[in-house]
Amino acid sequence: DERQVQDYRRQGFACVAGFVSADRLTAFRGEAEGIADASAAAGFDPERVEMEPSPGASGRVIRRIYEPCEHYAPFREYAESAAILDAVQQLIGGNLLLHYSKLNMKPAEVGSVVEWHQDLSYYPLTNHDSLAVLIYLDDADETNGCLRVLPGQHRAELMDHTTSGVFQGCITEPVDETEAVDLAGKAGTAIFLDAMTPHASTQNRSGRQRRTLIISYRAADGMYVYRSFDPN
């Protein structure tokens, strides 16, 4: 709605509770669990999944699934549906490209920290019309590593992500976290995040997983300056 559009313009993000239906959440969770089970049985494919550096109680666990919207039908169908595209078009216009997708698993007790960063640092474009939609597949709060953001910083210059001219994948200048906001939300919450908004998440120290589907879009007239990897 208009209030949420204004939130996005002013803060660099907008949270929408109940954005994804219970039935669709069930389908997403089932698909994610099937991918995890298949990876455990067959040995993980580093082109498709990334493992947590530290094992959990049951052994090594998946940290991230790469490009679920490319490889798995339930995610692809949703990414191309009016259910999400109508909302994205209100924010960055109607001429869109599906940019990338991933599923961050944030497993219980071992889900790794994600350092402060801005998405646009990984893929500088000729304009800033790019965003990510982060969908909580599980209830998320401060204990299991919900998203943290710095409101309003999307209007400033891109922060430094380098050391001695080498890209580090995270903000390397001092970050003032006094204004940071933890975006807790129930499963089904969607966070529309401007690609310039600094964000991070803490380690999952709880006994609950925190899976987040991330679907990124950009305006079709935004051309790459260069591309780097994205470890969100």
CSV table of C-alpha atoms in Angstrom, one decimal, residues 29 32 52 62-64 102-114 134-148 182-187 191 199-214 231-232:
chain,number,residue,atom,x,y,z
A,29,ARG,CA,9.7,-25.2,3.3
A,32,ALA,CA,14.1,-26.4,0.9
A,52,GLU,CA,28.3,-23.8,7.1
A,62,ILE,CA,23.7,-26.1,4.5
A,63,ARG,CA,24.3,-22.4,4.9
A,64,ARG,CA,22.9,-21.3,1.6
A,102,LYS,CA,19.2,-17.5,-2.9
A,103,LEU,CA,17.9,-19.2,0.1
A,104,ASN,CA,19.8,-18.5,3.3
A,105,MET,CA,19.2,-21.4,5.7
A,106,LYS,CA,20.6,-19.9,9.0
A,107,PRO,CA,20.5,-23.3,10.8
A,108,ALA,CA,19.9,-23.6,14.5
A,109,GLU,CA,22.9,-22.9,16.7
A,110,VAL,CA,25.4,-22.5,13.9
A,111,GLY,CA,23.9,-20.1,11.4
A,112,SER,CA,26.8,-17.8,10.6
A,113,VAL,CA,27.1,-14.0,11.0
A,114,VAL,CA,26.6,-11.9,7.9
A,134,LEU,CA,13.6,-11.1,1.7
A,135,ILE,CA,10.9,-13.6,2.8
A,136,TYR,CA,11.0,-15.2,6.2
A,137,LEU,CA,10.1,-18.9,5.9
A,138,ASP,CA,10.3,-19.2,9.7
A,139,ASP,CA,9.6,-16.8,12.5
A,140,ALA,CA,12.6,-14.5,12.9
A,141,ASP,CA,13.8,-12.4,15.8
A,142,GLU,CA,17.0,-11.2,17.4
A,143,THR,CA,17.8,-14.7,18.9
A,144,ASN,CA,17.9,-16.6,15.5
A,145,GLY,CA,19.5,-13.8,13.4
A,146,CYS,CA,16.8,-11.7,11.9
A,147,LEU,CA,17.8,-9.0,9.4
A,148,ARG,CA,19.4,-5.8,10.8
A,182,ASP,CA,16.3,-5.5,14.0
A,183,LEU,CA,13.5,-6.5,11.6
A,184,ALA,CA,11.8,-9.3,13.5
A,185,GLY,CA,8.8,-10.9,11.8
A,186,LYS,CA,6.6,-13.9,11.6
A,187,ALA,CA,7.0,-16.5,8.8
A,191,ILE,CA,11.1,-7.2,3.5
A,199,HIS,CA,22.3,-4.6,6.4
A,200,ALA,CA,23.6,-7.5,8.4
A,201,SER,CA,22.6,-10.4,10.6
A,202,THR,CA,24.0,-12.0,13.7
A,203,GLN,CA,24.8,-15.7,14.4
A,204,ASN,CA,21.8,-17.9,15.0
A,205,ARG,CA,22.4,-18.9,18.7
A,206,SER,CA,18.9,-20.3,19.2
A,207,GLY,CA,17.5,-23.8,18.7
A,208,ARG,CA,15.3,-22.6,15.8
A,209,GLN,CA,16.3,-22.3,12.1
A,210,ARG,CA,15.8,-19.0,10.2
A,211,ARG,CA,15.3,-19.7,6.5
A,212,THR,CA,15.0,-16.6,4.3
A,213,LEU,CA,14.2,-16.7,0.6
A,214,ILE,CA,15.9,-13.8,-1.2
A,231,PRO,CA,28.0,-14.0,0.1
A,232,ASN,CA,24.8,-12.7,1.8
